[in-house]
PDB file of C-alpha atoms in Angstrom:
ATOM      1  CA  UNK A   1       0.000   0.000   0.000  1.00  0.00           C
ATOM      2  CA  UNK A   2       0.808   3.758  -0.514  1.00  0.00           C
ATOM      3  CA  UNK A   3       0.171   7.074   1.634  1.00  0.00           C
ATOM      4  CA  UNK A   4      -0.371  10.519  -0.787  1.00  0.00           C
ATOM      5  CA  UNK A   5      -0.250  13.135   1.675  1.00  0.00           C
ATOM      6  CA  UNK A   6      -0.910  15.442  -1.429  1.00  0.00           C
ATOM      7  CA  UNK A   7      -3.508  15.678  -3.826  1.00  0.00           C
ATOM      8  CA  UNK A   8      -4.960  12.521  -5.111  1.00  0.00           C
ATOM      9  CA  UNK A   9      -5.386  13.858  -8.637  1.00  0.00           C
ATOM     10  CA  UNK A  10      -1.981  12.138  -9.395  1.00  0.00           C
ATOM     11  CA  UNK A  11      -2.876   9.263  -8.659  1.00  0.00           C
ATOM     12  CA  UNK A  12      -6.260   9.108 -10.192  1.00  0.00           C
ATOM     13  CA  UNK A  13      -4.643   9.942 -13.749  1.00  0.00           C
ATOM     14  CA  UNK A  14      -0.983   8.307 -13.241  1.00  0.00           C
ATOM     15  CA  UNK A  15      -1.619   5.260 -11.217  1.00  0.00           C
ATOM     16  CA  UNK A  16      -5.047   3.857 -12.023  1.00  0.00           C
ATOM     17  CA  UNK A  17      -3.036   1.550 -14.895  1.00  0.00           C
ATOM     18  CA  UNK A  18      -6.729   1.551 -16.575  1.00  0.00           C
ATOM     19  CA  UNK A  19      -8.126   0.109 -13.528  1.00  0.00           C
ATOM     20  CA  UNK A  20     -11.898   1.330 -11.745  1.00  0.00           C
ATOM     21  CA  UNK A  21     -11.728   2.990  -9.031  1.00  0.00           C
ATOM     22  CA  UNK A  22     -13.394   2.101  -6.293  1.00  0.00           C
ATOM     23  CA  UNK A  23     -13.535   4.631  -2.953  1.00  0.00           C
ATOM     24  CA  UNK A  24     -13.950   3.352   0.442  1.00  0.00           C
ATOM     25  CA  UNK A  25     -14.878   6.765   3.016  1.00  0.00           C
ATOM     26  CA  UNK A  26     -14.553   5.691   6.571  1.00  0.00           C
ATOM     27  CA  UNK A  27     -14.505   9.076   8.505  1.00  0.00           C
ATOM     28  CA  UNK A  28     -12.639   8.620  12.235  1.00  0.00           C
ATOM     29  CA  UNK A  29     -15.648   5.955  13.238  1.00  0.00           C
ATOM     30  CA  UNK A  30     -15.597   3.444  10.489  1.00  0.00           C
ATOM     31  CA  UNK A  31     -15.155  -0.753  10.955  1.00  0.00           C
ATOM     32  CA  UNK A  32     -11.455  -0.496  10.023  1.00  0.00           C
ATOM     33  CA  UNK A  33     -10.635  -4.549  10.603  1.00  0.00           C
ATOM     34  CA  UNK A  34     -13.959  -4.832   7.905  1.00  0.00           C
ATOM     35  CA  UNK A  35     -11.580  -3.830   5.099  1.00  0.00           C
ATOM     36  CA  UNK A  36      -9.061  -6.412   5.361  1.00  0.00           C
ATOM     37  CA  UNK A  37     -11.001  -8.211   2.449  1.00  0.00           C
ATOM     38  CA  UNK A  38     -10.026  -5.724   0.217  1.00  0.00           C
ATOM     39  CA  UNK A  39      -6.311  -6.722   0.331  1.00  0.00           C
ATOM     40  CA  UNK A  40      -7.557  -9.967  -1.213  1.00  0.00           C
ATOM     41  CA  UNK A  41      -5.508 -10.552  -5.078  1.00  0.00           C
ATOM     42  CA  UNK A  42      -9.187 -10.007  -6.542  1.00  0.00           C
ATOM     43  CA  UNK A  43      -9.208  -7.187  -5.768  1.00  0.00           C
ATOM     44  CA  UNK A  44      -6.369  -5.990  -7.578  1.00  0.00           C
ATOM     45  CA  UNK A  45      -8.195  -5.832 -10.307  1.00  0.00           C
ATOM     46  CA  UNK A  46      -9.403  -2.354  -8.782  1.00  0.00           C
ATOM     47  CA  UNK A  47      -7.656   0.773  -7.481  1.00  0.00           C
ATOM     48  CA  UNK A  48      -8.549   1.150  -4.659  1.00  0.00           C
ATOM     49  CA  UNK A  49      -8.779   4.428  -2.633  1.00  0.00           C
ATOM     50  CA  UNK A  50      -9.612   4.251   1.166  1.00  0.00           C
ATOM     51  CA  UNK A  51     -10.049   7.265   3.251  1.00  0.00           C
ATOM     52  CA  UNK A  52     -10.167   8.322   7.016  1.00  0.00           C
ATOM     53  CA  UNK A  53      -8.235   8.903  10.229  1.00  0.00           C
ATOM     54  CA  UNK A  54      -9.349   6.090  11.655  1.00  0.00           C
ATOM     55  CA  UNK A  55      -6.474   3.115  12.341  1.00  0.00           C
ATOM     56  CA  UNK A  56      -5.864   1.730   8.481  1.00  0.00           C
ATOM     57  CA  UNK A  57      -4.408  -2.069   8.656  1.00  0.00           C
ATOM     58  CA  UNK A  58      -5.536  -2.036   5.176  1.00  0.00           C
ATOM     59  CA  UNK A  59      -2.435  -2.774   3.109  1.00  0.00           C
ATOM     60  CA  UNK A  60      -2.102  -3.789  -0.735  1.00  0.00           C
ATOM     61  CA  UNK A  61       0.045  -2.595  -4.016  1.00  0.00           C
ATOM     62  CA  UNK A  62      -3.626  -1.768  -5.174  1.00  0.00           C
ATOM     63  CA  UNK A  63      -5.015   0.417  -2.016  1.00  0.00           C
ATOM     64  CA  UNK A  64      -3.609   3.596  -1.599  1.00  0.00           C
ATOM     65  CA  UNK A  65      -4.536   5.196   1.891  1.00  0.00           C
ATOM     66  CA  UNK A  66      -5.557   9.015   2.298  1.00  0.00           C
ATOM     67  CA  UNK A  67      -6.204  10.790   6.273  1.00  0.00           C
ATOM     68  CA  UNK A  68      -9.012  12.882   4.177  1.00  0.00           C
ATOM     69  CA  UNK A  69      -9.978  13.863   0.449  1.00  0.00           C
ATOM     70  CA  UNK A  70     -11.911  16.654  -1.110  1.00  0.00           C
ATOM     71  CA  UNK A  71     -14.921  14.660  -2.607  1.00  0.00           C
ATOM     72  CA  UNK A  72     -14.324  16.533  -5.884  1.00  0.00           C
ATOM     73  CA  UNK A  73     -11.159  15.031  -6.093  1.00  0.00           C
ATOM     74  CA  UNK A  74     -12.443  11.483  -6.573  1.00  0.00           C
ATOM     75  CA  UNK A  75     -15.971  11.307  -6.644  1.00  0.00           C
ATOM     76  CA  UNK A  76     -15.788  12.002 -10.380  1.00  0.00           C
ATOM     77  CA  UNK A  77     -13.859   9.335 -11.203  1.00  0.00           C
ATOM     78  CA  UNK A  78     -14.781   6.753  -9.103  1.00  0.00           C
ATOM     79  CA  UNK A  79     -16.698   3.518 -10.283  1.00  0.00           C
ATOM     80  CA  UNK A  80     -18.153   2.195  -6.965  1.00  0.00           C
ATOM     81  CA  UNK A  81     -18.128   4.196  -3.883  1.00  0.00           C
ATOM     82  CA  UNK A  82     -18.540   2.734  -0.114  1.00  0.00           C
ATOM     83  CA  UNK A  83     -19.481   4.724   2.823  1.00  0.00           C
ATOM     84  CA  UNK A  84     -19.032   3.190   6.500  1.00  0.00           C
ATOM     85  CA  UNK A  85     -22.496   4.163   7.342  1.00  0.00           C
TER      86      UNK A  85
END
């Protein structure tokens, strides 16, 4: 997995190799342990962007981690998006 701390616009046009993206918004109260599925190889078919200040064991070449995001940053782009609630 990667940490931005800049803009994610980068990533969405550099580092998406092609791939949907899919973000996961967990704010500061979201199931954090919940996400370990995502590290699973099928996944990888996705990028993945997760984002919140809560603890983040979620860890993959295809998840990169943000502390928060503008939603106009990657709503636009994004394929799928999960909210923790």
């Amino acid at each position: 997995a990667f940490y931005c701390g800049g803009s994610a616009e980068v990533l969405l046009e550099v580092q998406n190799e092609g791939r949907e993206i899919v973000v996961v918004s967990m704010g500061s109260s979201g199931s954090w342990p919940e996400l370990g599925l995502l590290k699973n190889e099928l996944f990888s078919r996705y990028r993945i962007i997760v984002i919140g200040c809560g603890f983040n064991n979620v860890t993959a070449p295809h998840i990169a981690s943000f502390p928060f995001l503008e939603p106009e940053q990657v709503l636009p782009k994004a394929a799928v998006v999960i909210c923790h609630g």
